[in-house]
Structure formats: structure tokens, C-alpha cells
Short mmCIF file of C-alpha atoms in Angstrom, two decimals:
data_model
loop_
_atom_site.label_atom_id
_atom_site.label_comp_id
_atom_site.label_asym_id
_atom_site.label_seq_id
_atom_site.Cartn_x
_atom_site.Cartn_y
_atom_site.Cartn_z
CA MET A 18 -0.01 0.00 -0.05
CA GLN A 19 1.43 3.39 -0.91
CA ARG A 20 0.67 6.62 0.89
CA ALA A 21 2.33 9.73 -0.40
CA ILE A 22 1.15 11.72 2.55
CA ALA A 23 0.68 10.73 6.09
CA ALA A 24 -2.98 11.43 7.44
CA SER A 25 -2.96 13.53 10.63
CA PRO A 26 -5.32 13.42 13.58
CA GLN A 27 -8.77 14.65 12.60
CA PRO A 28 -12.10 14.72 13.94
CA GLU A 29 -14.13 11.48 13.67
CA GLN A 30 -16.67 13.16 11.40
CA ALA A 31 -14.24 14.26 8.82
CA PHE A 32 -14.82 11.32 6.38
CA LEU A 33 -17.88 9.02 5.91
CA ARG A 34 -15.78 5.98 7.25
CA LYS A 35 -12.15 5.02 7.70
CA SER A 36 -11.87 3.03 4.57
CA SER A 37 -13.07 3.54 1.04
CA GLY A 38 -13.99 -0.27 0.56
CA LEU A 39 -11.99 -0.33 -2.67
CA VAL A 40 -9.03 -2.76 -3.15
CA ARG A 41 -5.74 -2.44 -5.04
CA SER A 42 -6.26 -5.12 -7.78
CA ALA A 43 -4.81 -3.44 -10.97
CA GLY A 44 -1.19 -3.98 -12.07
CA ALA A 45 0.81 -2.13 -14.63
CA ALA A 46 -0.61 -4.34 -17.43
CA ASP A 47 -4.26 -3.56 -16.25
CA VAL A 48 -3.51 0.11 -16.22
CA PHE A 49 -2.22 -0.15 -19.78
CA PHE A 50 -5.13 -2.08 -20.98
CA PHE A 51 -7.56 0.60 -19.04
CA ASN A 52 -6.05 3.51 -20.78
CA LEU A 53 -5.81 1.95 -24.09
CA GLY A 54 -9.45 1.02 -23.89
CA LEU A 55 -10.26 4.81 -23.00
CA ILE A 56 -8.28 5.87 -26.02
CA SER A 57 -10.15 3.53 -28.08
CA VAL A 58 -8.00 3.43 -31.11
CA GLY A 59 -11.04 2.30 -33.17
CA ILE A 60 -12.97 5.42 -32.38
CA ALA A 61 -9.86 7.57 -33.07
CA ILE A 62 -9.28 6.03 -36.33
CA ALA A 63 -13.04 6.34 -37.34
CA LEU A 64 -13.47 10.00 -36.36
CA ASP A 65 -10.08 10.98 -37.70
CA GLN A 66 -10.42 9.42 -41.14
CA LEU A 67 -14.19 10.57 -41.61
CA PHE A 68 -13.85 14.14 -40.51
CA GLY A 69 -10.08 15.03 -41.18
CA PRO A 70 -10.04 14.77 -44.87
CA ALA A 71 -13.47 15.99 -45.41
CA PHE A 72 -13.45 19.29 -43.32
CA TYR A 73 -9.79 20.20 -42.94
CA PRO A 74 -8.28 20.59 -46.33
CA GLY A 75 -4.32 20.37 -46.29
CA GLY A 76 -4.51 18.66 -42.73
CA SER A 77 -2.61 15.48 -42.27
CA VAL A 78 -4.27 13.00 -40.01
CA ALA A 79 -0.88 11.24 -39.43
CA GLY A 80 0.74 14.52 -38.59
CA ALA A 81 -1.95 15.70 -36.15
CA SER A 82 -1.79 12.48 -34.41
CA VAL A 83 1.92 12.89 -33.82
CA VAL A 84 1.37 16.55 -32.62
CA ALA A 85 -1.36 15.37 -30.32
CA ALA A 86 0.77 12.59 -28.78
CA ILE A 87 3.48 15.41 -28.25
CA LEU A 88 1.08 17.62 -26.44
CA MET A 89 0.09 14.69 -24.35
CA ILE A 90 3.69 14.24 -22.92
CA PRO A 91 3.49 17.13 -20.50
CA ILE A 92 -0.16 16.51 -19.86
CA GLY A 93 0.53 12.79 -19.01
CA LEU A 94 3.59 13.77 -16.91
CA THR A 95 1.42 16.42 -14.74
CA PHE A 96 -1.30 13.83 -14.06
CA TYR A 97 1.04 11.11 -13.24
CA PHE A 98 2.75 13.51 -10.64
CA TRP A 99 -0.60 14.23 -9.30
CA THR A 100 -1.67 10.41 -8.87
CA VAL A 101 1.53 9.56 -7.01
CA THR A 102 1.16 12.51 -4.78
CA TYR A 103 -2.49 11.59 -3.97
CA PRO A 104 -2.67 7.92 -4.89
CA ARG A 105 -6.39 7.62 -4.40
CA SER A 106 -9.55 7.10 -6.71
CA GLY A 107 -11.39 10.37 -7.74
CA GLY A 108 -9.08 12.05 -10.13
CA PRO A 109 -9.27 15.89 -10.33
CA TYR A 110 -11.82 15.97 -7.52
CA VAL A 111 -9.01 14.95 -5.21
CA TYR A 112 -6.43 16.92 -6.93
CA LEU A 113 -8.15 20.20 -7.00
CA SER A 114 -10.00 20.00 -3.80
CA ARG A 115 -6.79 19.48 -1.88
CA GLY A 116 -4.44 21.44 -4.20
CA ALA A 117 -6.69 24.36 -4.90
CA HIS A 118 -9.97 24.86 -3.03
CA PRO A 119 -12.70 22.37 -2.36
CA LEU A 120 -15.41 24.45 -4.17
CA LEU A 121 -13.40 24.22 -7.30
CA GLY A 122 -12.61 20.68 -6.92
CA PHE A 123 -16.27 19.84 -6.51
CA ALA A 124 -17.76 21.99 -9.02
CA PHE A 125 -15.34 20.98 -11.69
CA SER A 126 -15.70 17.24 -10.73
CA VAL A 127 -19.50 17.48 -11.13
CA THR A 128 -18.89 19.03 -14.55
CA GLU A 129 -16.46 16.50 -15.48
CA SER A 130 -18.62 13.56 -14.45
CA PHE A 131 -21.63 14.59 -16.48
CA ILE A 132 -19.40 15.24 -19.50
CA LEU A 133 -17.73 11.89 -19.29
CA LEU A 134 -21.03 10.07 -18.89
CA PHE A 135 -22.14 11.76 -22.04
CA TYR A 136 -19.14 10.44 -23.89
CA GLY A 137 -19.98 6.97 -22.42
CA ALA A 138 -23.30 7.34 -24.08
CA VAL A 139 -21.84 8.49 -27.20
CA ALA A 140 -19.53 5.53 -27.35
CA ALA A 141 -22.45 3.28 -26.65
CA ALA A 142 -24.06 4.79 -29.88
CA PHE A 143 -20.84 4.35 -31.76
CA VAL A 144 -21.12 0.54 -31.32
CA ALA A 145 -24.18 0.75 -33.50
CA THR A 146 -23.21 3.37 -36.03
CA MET A 147 -19.46 2.64 -36.33
CA GLY A 148 -19.51 -1.10 -35.81
CA LEU A 149 -22.69 -2.89 -36.37
CA SER A 150 -24.22 -0.71 -39.16
CA PRO A 151 -21.25 -0.98 -41.55
CA LEU A 152 -20.91 -4.77 -40.70
CA PHE A 153 -24.26 -5.71 -41.77
CA ALA A 154 -24.08 -3.16 -44.77
CA ILE A 155 -21.10 -4.90 -46.17
CA LEU A 156 -22.16 -8.35 -45.29
CA GLY A 157 -25.49 -7.76 -47.11
CA TYR A 158 -23.58 -6.48 -50.21
CA GLU A 159 -21.05 -9.30 -50.07
CA THR A 160 -23.80 -12.09 -49.54
CA GLY A 161 -26.52 -10.50 -51.67
CA SER A 162 -28.80 -10.31 -48.51
CA SER A 163 -31.32 -7.34 -48.59
CA ALA A 164 -32.27 -8.39 -45.03
CA LEU A 165 -28.82 -7.60 -43.64
CA THR A 166 -28.90 -4.32 -45.76
CA SER A 167 -32.04 -3.47 -43.90
CA VAL A 168 -30.67 -4.44 -40.64
CA SER A 169 -27.67 -1.98 -41.11
CA ALA A 170 -30.13 0.92 -41.77
CA ASN A 171 -32.30 0.07 -38.87
CA VAL A 172 -29.33 -0.19 -36.40
CA ALA A 173 -28.16 3.29 -37.54
CA GLY A 174 -31.41 4.71 -36.93
CA GLN A 175 -32.55 6.70 -33.91
CA TRP A 176 -34.24 3.51 -32.09
CA GLY A 177 -31.50 1.29 -33.15
CA ILE A 178 -28.86 3.63 -31.68
CA PHE A 179 -30.82 3.89 -28.49
CA THR A 180 -31.62 0.25 -28.24
CA VAL A 181 -28.08 -1.02 -28.90
CA GLY A 182 -26.65 1.67 -26.76
CA THR A 183 -28.77 1.00 -23.89
CA VAL A 184 -27.90 -2.86 -23.90
CA ILE A 185 -24.21 -1.86 -24.07
CA ILE A 186 -24.47 0.58 -21.10
CA VAL A 187 -26.24 -2.05 -19.17
CA ILE A 188 -23.71 -4.76 -19.96
CA GLY A 189 -20.86 -2.31 -19.17
CA GLY A 190 -22.51 -1.49 -15.75
CA LEU A 191 -23.31 -4.82 -14.70
CA LEU A 192 -19.59 -5.98 -15.54
CA LEU A 193 -18.29 -3.16 -13.16
CA ILE A 194 -20.71 -4.23 -10.43
CA SER A 195 -19.39 -7.65 -10.54
CA GLY A 196 -15.86 -6.39 -9.62
CA MET A 197 -12.73 -4.72 -10.93
CA ALA A 198 -10.82 -8.13 -11.02
CA ARG A 199 -13.46 -9.74 -13.02
CA TYR A 200 -13.72 -6.54 -15.24
CA PHE A 201 -9.86 -6.40 -15.79
CA THR A 202 -9.97 -10.20 -16.89
CA VAL A 203 -12.60 -9.53 -19.43
CA GLN A 204 -10.89 -6.33 -20.49
CA ARG A 205 -7.63 -8.30 -21.40
CA ILE A 206 -9.40 -10.70 -23.51
CA LEU A 207 -11.50 -8.19 -25.32
CA LEU A 208 -8.78 -5.72 -25.70
CA GLY A 209 -6.42 -8.52 -27.04
CA LEU A 210 -8.96 -9.37 -29.71
CA ALA A 211 -9.43 -5.66 -30.57
CA ILE A 212 -5.84 -5.08 -31.18
CA LEU A 213 -5.61 -8.42 -33.09
CA GLY A 214 -8.50 -7.13 -35.30
CA THR A 215 -6.70 -3.75 -35.87
CA LEU A 216 -3.60 -5.53 -36.89
CA VAL A 217 -5.42 -7.68 -39.38
CA THR A 218 -7.10 -4.47 -40.71
CA ILE A 219 -3.53 -2.92 -41.30
CA GLY A 220 -2.64 -6.08 -42.87
CA VAL A 221 -5.35 -5.69 -45.28
CA LEU A 222 -4.34 -2.15 -46.09
CA LEU A 223 -0.75 -3.19 -46.55
CA SER A 224 -1.72 -5.96 -49.12
CA GLY A 225 -4.43 -3.68 -50.87
CA SER A 226 -4.07 -1.28 -53.63
CA ARG A 227 -5.73 1.83 -54.92
CA SER A 228 -6.82 0.12 -58.11
CA SER A 229 -8.34 -2.89 -56.18
CA PHE A 230 -10.25 -0.56 -53.78
CA THR A 231 -11.43 1.60 -56.75
CA ASN A 232 -12.88 -1.47 -58.51
CA ASN A 233 -14.46 -2.90 -55.41
CA PHE A 234 -15.98 0.67 -54.67
CA ASP A 235 -17.36 1.00 -58.24
CA SER A 236 -18.97 -2.47 -57.91
CA TYR A 237 -20.43 -1.50 -54.53
CA ILE A 238 -22.14 1.60 -56.07
CA GLY A 239 -23.04 -0.33 -59.08
CA LYS A 240 -21.70 1.95 -61.74
CA PRO A 241 -18.20 1.95 -63.37
CA GLY A 242 -16.23 5.26 -62.56
CA SER A 243 -18.00 5.93 -59.40
CA TYR A 244 -14.78 6.39 -57.40
CA GLN A 245 -13.71 9.48 -59.57
CA ALA A 246 -17.30 10.74 -59.73
CA VAL A 247 -17.53 10.87 -55.94
CA ILE A 248 -14.47 13.37 -56.00
CA ASP A 249 -15.94 15.17 -59.01
CA ALA A 250 -19.23 15.68 -57.50
CA ALA A 251 -17.94 16.93 -54.05
CA THR A 252 -15.70 19.34 -55.75
CA LYS A 253 -18.62 20.79 -57.77
CA ALA A 254 -20.62 21.09 -54.43
CA GLY A 255 -17.86 23.13 -52.76
CA TRP A 256 -15.57 20.57 -51.21
CA THR A 257 -11.99 21.69 -51.71
CA SER A 258 -8.58 19.83 -51.45
CA SER A 259 -5.29 21.38 -50.56
CA PRO A 260 -1.65 20.25 -50.23
CA VAL A 261 -0.56 19.13 -46.74
CA ALA A 262 0.45 22.27 -44.59
CA PHE A 263 1.47 22.33 -41.05
CA GLY A 264 -1.06 25.01 -40.07
CA ALA A 265 -3.91 23.19 -41.60
CA THR A 266 -2.79 19.95 -39.75
CA LEU A 267 -2.88 21.90 -36.48
CA THR A 268 -6.56 22.73 -37.19
CA LEU A 269 -7.72 19.12 -37.03
CA LEU A 270 -5.51 18.44 -33.73
CA VAL A 271 -8.67 18.07 -31.58
CA TRP A 272 -9.86 14.91 -33.39
CA PRO A 273 -6.75 12.68 -32.40
CA LEU A 274 -6.37 14.46 -29.21
CA LEU A 275 -9.65 13.72 -27.68
CA PRO A 276 -9.13 10.03 -27.73
CA LEU A 277 -5.53 10.19 -26.77
CA LEU A 278 -6.53 11.94 -23.50
CA GLY A 279 -7.92 8.62 -22.43
CA ALA A 280 -4.22 7.83 -21.78
CA ILE A 281 -4.37 9.58 -18.43
CA GLN A 282 -7.66 8.37 -17.23
CA SER A 283 -6.35 5.62 -14.87
CA ILE A 284 -5.97 8.60 -12.52
CA GLY A 285 -9.58 8.01 -11.72
CA ILE A 286 -8.85 4.48 -10.13
CA GLY A 287 -5.59 5.59 -8.44
CA GLY A 288 -6.75 4.14 -5.26
CA GLU A 289 -7.12 0.51 -6.84
CA ILE A 290 -3.68 0.30 -8.57
CA LYS A 291 -0.96 -1.68 -7.03
CA ARG A 292 2.66 -0.22 -7.07
CA VAL A 293 1.09 3.30 -8.17
CA THR A 294 4.40 4.84 -8.84
CA ARG A 295 5.66 2.38 -11.36
CA SER A 296 2.16 1.17 -12.83
CA GLN A 297 0.72 4.66 -13.66
CA ILE A 298 4.01 5.73 -15.54
CA LEU A 299 4.10 2.50 -17.49
CA GLY A 300 0.28 2.26 -18.12
CA ILE A 301 -0.02 5.97 -19.22
CA PHE A 302 2.87 6.29 -21.64
CA ALA A 303 2.75 2.67 -22.96
CA ALA A 304 -0.85 3.29 -23.91
CA LEU A 305 0.03 6.56 -25.54
CA ALA A 306 2.80 5.02 -27.58
CA VAL A 307 0.80 2.15 -28.89
CA ALA A 308 -2.09 4.15 -29.89
CA THR A 309 -0.18 6.72 -31.66
CA VAL A 310 1.77 4.27 -33.67
CA LEU A 311 -1.52 2.60 -34.78
CA LEU A 312 -3.22 5.79 -35.56
CA VAL A 313 -0.40 6.98 -37.65
CA ALA A 314 -0.04 3.55 -39.46
CA VAL A 315 -3.67 3.54 -40.39
CA ALA A 316 -3.71 7.02 -41.56
CA LEU A 317 -0.66 6.77 -43.86
CA LEU A 318 -2.08 3.42 -45.26
CA SER A 319 -5.47 4.80 -45.71
CA ASP A 320 -4.06 7.75 -47.67
CA ARG A 321 -2.20 5.37 -49.96
CA VAL A 322 -4.90 2.84 -50.42
CA PHE A 323 -8.15 4.90 -50.30
CA GLY A 324 -6.72 8.38 -51.26
CA THR A 325 -6.98 11.43 -49.21
CA ASP A 326 -9.15 13.20 -51.64
CA PHE A 327 -11.44 10.29 -52.07
CA GLN A 328 -11.95 9.87 -48.17
CA GLY A 329 -12.63 13.56 -47.88
CA ALA A 330 -15.07 13.65 -50.80
CA ILE A 331 -17.13 10.46 -49.85
CA ALA A 332 -17.45 11.83 -46.31
CA PHE A 333 -18.43 15.21 -47.61
CA ASN A 334 -20.94 13.99 -50.02
CA THR A 335 -22.61 11.50 -47.57
CA LEU A 336 -22.90 14.02 -44.69
CA SER A 337 -23.99 16.82 -47.16
CA GLY A 338 -26.46 14.95 -49.10
CA VAL A 339 -24.53 15.03 -52.46
CA SER A 340 -24.54 12.12 -54.79
CA PRO A 341 -22.91 9.81 -55.49
CA ALA A 342 -22.29 8.75 -51.86
CA THR A 343 -22.79 5.62 -49.58
CA SER A 344 -26.12 4.84 -47.95
CA ILE A 345 -24.52 4.91 -44.56
CA THR A 346 -21.86 7.09 -43.06
CA PRO A 347 -18.67 5.90 -44.91
CA TRP A 348 -16.71 5.08 -41.67
CA PHE A 349 -13.26 3.68 -42.01
CA THR A 350 -14.69 0.19 -41.28
CA LEU A 351 -16.90 0.48 -44.40
CA LEU A 352 -14.03 1.41 -46.77
CA ALA A 353 -11.66 -1.29 -45.14
CA SER A 354 -14.33 -3.93 -45.54
CA LEU A 355 -14.92 -3.07 -49.11
CA LEU A 356 -11.10 -3.27 -49.83
CA ALA A 357 -10.98 -6.73 -48.28
CA ASN A 358 -14.15 -7.85 -50.12
CA ASN A 359 -14.41 -11.05 -47.94
CA PRO A 360 -17.23 -11.87 -45.43
CA VAL A 361 -14.83 -13.25 -42.95
CA ILE A 362 -12.36 -10.41 -42.98
CA THR A 363 -15.41 -8.00 -42.97
CA ILE A 364 -16.59 -9.70 -39.56
CA ILE A 365 -12.99 -9.33 -38.10
CA ILE A 366 -12.73 -5.51 -39.20
CA ALA A 367 -16.21 -4.59 -38.24
CA GLY A 368 -16.33 -6.62 -35.31
CA THR A 369 -13.29 -5.06 -33.96
CA MET A 370 -14.91 -1.63 -34.42
CA CYS A 371 -17.64 -2.86 -32.15
CA LEU A 372 -15.13 -3.88 -29.41
CA TRP A 373 -13.29 -0.55 -29.40
CA PRO A 374 -16.09 1.88 -28.63
CA PHE A 375 -17.43 -0.61 -25.99
CA PHE A 376 -14.37 -0.04 -23.81
CA TRP A 377 -15.21 3.65 -23.36
CA VAL A 378 -18.59 2.64 -21.64
CA PRO A 379 -17.71 0.82 -18.56
CA LEU A 380 -14.46 2.77 -18.20
CA GLU A 381 -16.24 6.08 -18.25
CA LEU A 382 -18.65 4.70 -15.79
CA ALA A 383 -15.79 3.53 -13.58
CA TYR A 384 -14.04 6.82 -13.72
CA VAL A 385 -17.22 8.80 -12.92
CA ASP A 386 -18.44 6.50 -10.11
CA ARG A 387 -15.02 6.68 -8.42
CA SER A 388 -15.56 10.47 -8.36
CA MET A 389 -19.06 9.90 -6.74
CA LEU A 390 -17.67 7.73 -4.13
CA ALA A 391 -14.94 10.26 -3.46
CA TRP A 392 -17.59 13.01 -2.91
CA SER A 393 -19.50 10.73 -0.58
CA LEU A 394 -16.51 9.62 1.40
CA ASP A 395 -15.83 13.49 1.95
CA ARG A 396 -19.54 14.01 2.90
CA MET A 397 -20.23 15.88 -0.12
CA ALA A 398 -22.80 13.60 -1.59
CA PRO A 399 -25.39 11.20 0.13
CA GLU A 400 -23.94 8.19 2.18
CA LYS A 401 -25.66 5.85 -0.14
CA LEU A 402 -23.68 7.02 -3.03
CA GLY A 403 -20.57 5.89 -0.99
CA TYR A 404 -21.99 2.26 -0.47
CA VAL A 405 -19.38 -0.19 -1.57
CA SER A 406 -20.23 -3.99 -1.84
CA ASP A 407 -18.43 -6.14 0.70
CA ARG A 408 -18.49 -8.92 -1.87
CA TYR A 409 -17.46 -7.26 -4.99
CA HIS A 410 -15.58 -4.06 -3.67
CA THR A 411 -17.45 -1.75 -6.05
CA PRO A 412 -19.64 1.32 -5.59
CA VAL A 413 -22.84 -0.37 -6.73
CA VAL A 414 -25.24 2.67 -6.01
CA ALA A 415 -22.94 5.12 -7.85
CA ILE A 416 -22.59 2.68 -10.75
CA VAL A 417 -26.20 2.36 -11.08
CA VAL A 418 -26.74 6.15 -10.82
CA CYS A 419 -24.01 6.53 -13.62
CA MET A 420 -25.92 3.76 -15.99
CA ILE A 421 -29.14 5.96 -15.49
CA VAL A 422 -27.53 9.22 -16.34
CA ALA A 423 -25.78 7.72 -19.32
CA ILE A 424 -28.89 6.09 -20.77
CA ALA A 425 -30.61 9.62 -20.35
CA PHE A 426 -27.70 11.15 -22.42
CA LEU A 427 -27.96 8.49 -24.98
CA ALA A 428 -31.55 9.37 -25.57
CA LEU A 429 -30.59 12.84 -25.93
CA TYR A 430 -27.90 12.07 -28.37
CA ALA A 431 -30.07 9.56 -30.52
CA PHE A 432 -33.37 11.48 -30.63
CA THR A 433 -32.14 15.29 -30.68
CA PRO A 434 -29.85 17.32 -32.69
CA TRP A 435 -28.66 19.18 -29.74
CA PHE A 436 -25.23 17.67 -29.12
CA GLY A 437 -22.39 17.09 -31.62
CA THR A 438 -19.59 14.55 -31.25
CA LEU A 439 -17.15 16.84 -29.45
CA SER A 440 -19.85 18.90 -27.63
CA LEU A 441 -18.90 19.83 -24.00
CA ILE A 442 -15.19 19.06 -24.68
CA GLU A 443 -14.33 22.75 -23.98
CA ALA A 444 -15.44 22.44 -20.37
CA LEU A 445 -13.32 19.32 -19.95
CA SER A 446 -10.41 21.04 -21.43
CA ILE A 447 -10.66 23.93 -18.84
CA ILE A 448 -11.00 21.42 -15.97
CA TRP A 449 -8.07 19.39 -17.03
CA GLY A 450 -6.27 22.58 -17.78
CA ALA A 451 -6.77 23.66 -14.29
CA CYS A 452 -5.26 20.63 -13.07
CA MET A 453 -2.15 21.50 -15.12
CA LEU A 454 -1.98 24.85 -13.66
CA VAL A 455 -2.62 24.03 -10.21
CA GLY A 456 -0.04 21.19 -10.51
CA ALA A 457 2.61 23.63 -11.67
CA LEU A 458 1.93 25.89 -8.58
CA MET A 459 1.81 23.07 -5.95
CA PRO A 460 5.33 22.97 -5.12
CA TYR A 461 5.07 26.54 -3.98
CA LEU A 462 1.59 26.66 -2.60
CA LYS A 463 1.53 23.33 -0.97
CA ARG A 464 5.29 22.87 0.17
CA ASP A 465 4.44 20.49 3.05
CA VAL A 466 2.49 18.19 0.72
CA TRP A 467 4.93 18.37 -2.07
CA ALA A 468 7.85 17.67 0.09
CA LYS A 469 6.41 14.22 0.99
CA SER A 470 5.40 13.35 -2.59
CA PRO A 471 7.49 10.77 -4.52
CA ALA A 472 7.25 13.36 -7.38
CA ALA A 473 9.39 15.88 -5.69
CA LYS A 474 12.67 14.30 -6.55
CA TYR A 475 12.17 14.99 -10.22
CA GLN A 476 13.65 18.42 -11.14
CA ILE A 477 15.54 20.14 -13.90
CA ALA A 478 18.00 22.86 -12.90
CA GLY A 479 16.30 22.99 -9.40
CA VAL A 480 12.90 23.62 -10.87
CA PRO A 481 10.31 20.92 -10.05
CA LEU A 482 9.35 18.85 -13.18
CA ILE A 483 5.70 19.26 -12.42
CA THR A 484 5.98 23.06 -12.75
CA ILE A 485 7.62 22.65 -16.09
CA SER A 486 5.18 19.94 -17.41
CA GLY A 487 2.18 21.69 -15.71
CA LEU A 488 2.86 24.99 -17.52
CA LEU A 489 3.35 23.10 -20.80
CA GLY A 490 0.12 21.28 -20.22
CA THR A 491 -1.61 24.52 -19.48
CA ALA A 492 -0.66 26.05 -22.77
CA ALA A 493 -1.67 22.87 -24.59
CA PHE A 494 -5.20 22.98 -23.20
CA ALA A 495 -5.37 26.67 -23.78
CA TYR A 496 -4.53 26.17 -27.49
CA VAL A 497 -7.12 23.21 -27.56
CA ILE A 498 -9.87 25.42 -26.04
CA TYR A 499 -8.96 28.02 -28.71
CA LEU A 500 -9.30 25.55 -31.53
CA LEU A 501 -12.51 24.15 -30.36
CA TRP A 502 -14.21 27.39 -29.93
CA ASN A 503 -13.43 28.35 -33.39
CA ASP A 504 -14.24 24.91 -34.91
CA THR A 505 -17.97 24.63 -35.80
CA VAL A 506 -17.27 21.08 -37.14
CA ALA A 507 -15.85 19.74 -33.93
CA ALA A 508 -17.45 21.69 -31.36
CA GLY A 509 -17.93 25.54 -31.81
CA HIS A 510 -19.75 27.76 -29.25
CA THR A 511 -23.52 27.59 -29.61
CA ASN A 512 -25.63 29.10 -27.02
CA LEU A 513 -26.91 25.63 -26.04
CA SER A 514 -23.40 24.14 -25.74
CA VAL A 515 -22.07 27.28 -23.73
CA GLY A 516 -25.22 27.15 -21.69
CA VAL A 517 -25.04 23.47 -20.70
CA GLN A 518 -21.30 23.73 -19.72
CA VAL A 519 -21.80 26.91 -17.71
CA GLY A 520 -25.04 25.37 -16.18
CA LEU A 521 -23.05 22.20 -15.05
CA PHE A 522 -20.44 24.29 -13.40
CA ALA A 523 -23.02 26.38 -11.60
CA ALA A 524 -24.97 23.38 -10.48
CA GLY A 525 -21.89 22.03 -9.01
CA LEU A 526 -20.99 25.34 -7.20
CA VAL A 527 -24.61 25.62 -5.86
CA ALA A 528 -24.61 21.95 -4.55
CA PHE A 529 -21.23 22.61 -2.76
CA LEU A 530 -22.54 25.49 -0.86
CA ALA A 531 -25.77 23.72 -0.17
CA VAL A 532 -24.04 20.66 1.35
CA LYS A 533 -21.64 22.98 3.22
CA TYR A 534 -24.59 24.66 4.97
CA VAL A 535 -26.56 21.50 5.69
CA ARG A 536 -23.52 19.75 7.13
CA ALA A 537 -22.79 22.91 9.26
CA ARG A 538 -26.28 22.84 10.53
CA ARG A 539 -25.68 19.24 11.64
CA GLY A 540 -22.46 20.11 13.46
CA VAL A 541 -20.05 18.83 10.56
CA ASP A 542 -17.17 20.96 9.31
CA ILE A 543 -16.60 19.50 5.96
CA ALA A 544 -13.33 21.62 5.77
CA TYR A 545 -11.53 18.92 7.91
CA ALA A 546 -11.69 16.40 5.17
CA PHE A 547 -9.96 18.49 2.56
CA LYS A 548 -6.99 19.24 4.76
CA GLU A 549 -6.22 15.40 4.59
CA ILE A 550 -5.53 12.84 1.99
CA PRO A 551 -8.76 10.88 1.24
CA VAL A 552 -9.02 7.58 3.02
CA GLU A 553 -7.35 4.44 1.66
#
């Protein structure tokens, strides 16, 4: 058991109980798989290859992935220093409530939690749209089955997305409730299959050619010359293609960066990791390295086989209602399956895509329910939210609450046009950027805490490395916020989007003040808890 800071004597009522009830069951390999699952290579590939060539002329998906990975280095280092200083579950809630102010930590954590549950819901929807729909579409084409083609369309419809997504959320939640040891076992198996499927996909790209893909695509559309006709129609409708440029590449940076941020999310289960100092550094940066290599490889091979212009044009046409186009969204899985033109390989490629978004669901639920547990242990939330099963060592009530909220978000995503794919990400960037800035200042503002941290020994020319990485991470998030604010494709700043993000923070602020008032009326000063490291 690792403790960066010794807990000093405190009033009995400071925490809900003397132990969190969680157990340290995750090793370095589990942390690696946890973070790689939250990166979700499949989601990253699908989003990058769809939106990059279509709406960011002159941008290089491979180049943007490399830049995003470089930005992740100081971000990953800073969060690593945080998690070894406070080796507990709860992530930014723990860091900001102890390192800055409880109000900031709680309000930001509430905001973060709802946003991540939204993305858990989006990932559940992606199982239907990115995985199952292309799978049935190509199998229907390859086998001549109109029934499979019809299933593809239904799965990608509103009720299909909601039904499939709800099932995925329930499965993910029940898996979490059954215990993290069981979850990690299932995670290893499924992630191994997902990686294997991705390697098979890369093999298909390596063995394929532009001419074979062109012929297969023309056959799929049912008219010779369709490949070139797609590009011509898109150009006529206003789509533009440009030579690769660094400035244009930076504009699409947010697409690979969002998934790569998953590399640090093991901070949310810091209290359940064995040998946290070693496991976290290996898990964070190994996941980042493996994911980056896969993203770059797929991007370069896709440009060679499919053609950058074609990828941009087919996405533009389908999303803009320009003909010729595909009947469903031309996700990477659809194009790769067309290249393979083999039902067995299609099942492997598209089946893999069903697995990658699935990982987001239970892992985002786990991240958020640990934050809720941390609130409850600090007496900032109802005691029932802090209930941990004696048998499974999991916060059952918090997991169920997360499932319900995620399903509600799924309904909004499936049945309304209110939220885009990267909606609400600006607020998440502000929260994690705050962790960067507070981390940079911690050696100077929390000298007693920092002196006891295993991270204190890392310095450059006498300057704490967390100060350097924290300032670089702050700058990185500031740039990302700027990009998102001005990018109407990725996020933008509609009144609804801004209102929801501000409203979430305001709700967290009001909730903190209300809880503080109620606890004070009962003779409990919540300030005591925030002066200590959370319970083990």
C-alpha cells in the first residue's frame, strides 16, 4: 500500500468512514489496458479518417496524431505526478479539492462527471453506428442479402442507436458491479481481440492497392467510374482539397487529441492500483505510444490505398447529401471492408470496431462512479452513493446512478440534434487545464504536501518537473480550447453548448454551498476532510 502523505489526527466526522472499501487489484498491465481502452483506437481512427480529410483541407491526420501525442507528454507527466502525490481514486476532484479549493474541486468534478457520462453514452451509440451498421451493410452487399442491408439501416436509425446503446450501457455497468478483478480479466481478453483485429485491418491495408479498392467501390455503388465521380461531385458542390500544410494540420488536432486524452484516465482509479508509482507511468505512456503508432500507421496506409481526396469527398458527399455517396456514413470500417471484399475479413474488421467503442462505456462509468464515491467519502454527497459492496468491492449505487444518467444522455444523443460529437469538450479542457496550472504551482503553494510526494525528486535545474510539465500542459489545453471554440465542425460555441457547460459548473457550485450549509447545521465542518489525503 502506498501513501504519499501521512494522514494527521482529525475529527471522527471528517470522512464518511475510515476506509473506502476499494481494493488495489490493478497492475501495470491492467492500467495499460484500461488507458488503451479509454483511448479507443477504433474510435480515434473512425473519427480522424471521416472528419479530417472531409473538413480540414491540407490537414494530415498522421501529422495531427503525432502533434497530439507530443502535447500529451506534459499532460501525462503532470497527471502522473498528481496521482503519485494523491494515490487515491477520484482524479481531478481529489487533486483540485486538496491542491486548490474544495469548491473548485467539487464544481469541476460534477461538470467533468456529467461530460464523461455523455461520452460514455456516445461510445455506446458508436457501437451501433461505427460497428454494427457497416458490418451488416457490407455483409449484405457481399452475400446479396437485402435483409442484412435493412438491418444496417435500422441499427443506424434513432431507435437502433438507442436500443443497442442501452444494452451496451447495461452490460458495461453490470460488468463493473461484478468487481474490478473480473472486469480486468474481461478487459484483457476483449482488448486483445480488438488489437488483433486492428492488426488484421492494417494487414488488409498493406496488401491492398488503390486500383483494387477503386474496382471494389465501383462495384459496390453499381456503376463504373463511381470512385472518380465521388470526387468530382464533391468538388462541384464546394468541397476543396489542398496540399498538406502544418497550419492546416494543427486545425484538426482536436480529433486525435480527444481519444488520446484517454491515456491519463487511470488517474480516476488511483486508489485501486498496485505499485502506483511504477504502474501509472508505464500504463499511461505505453498506452499513448501504442495508440499513436496505430493511428499514424492507419492514416498513412489509408491515404495510400483509399486516397486522401476520396476519403474527404465521400465523407463530404454522404454528410452533405451530395450524390454519389454511400447509403450509410462512410466510416473507416466500411471502406476497409470494401477493400477486403471477404465476409470473414469483414466480420473481423467491423467486429473489432464494435469492441473499441465498448471499452469507453464501462471505463467512463468507472471513472465517474469513483468520483462520486470520493464525494460521498468527503461527505459531499449522500451516504448511499458511497456504498461499496463487501463482496465485489465496487460502489454499486454510484454505478447504477451512472448507468441511468448515461442512458438519459444516450436518448438525447439519439433523438435530438442538440449535441455534436465533441460537444462539451471545451469544459473538460478547462477542468484538466486547471489541473495542469494548479499542479505547476503546487510545489510553491503546498510545500508540506509536495515535500512528502514521490514526485518531488524530479527536477530540472532546481525547478520541479511538475511545474515545467504543468505550464506546458496549461498552454496545450489553452490552445485546444481556442481550436474548439472556433471549430464549428468539432464543437464551436452555440448558445446551447455554452449554456450546458456553464450550467453544469453552476450546479456544482450551488451543490457545494448547499452541502456545506446542511453539514454545518448538523455540526459537521467539511473543511476537515479537505485538509487530509482521502481515506485508503
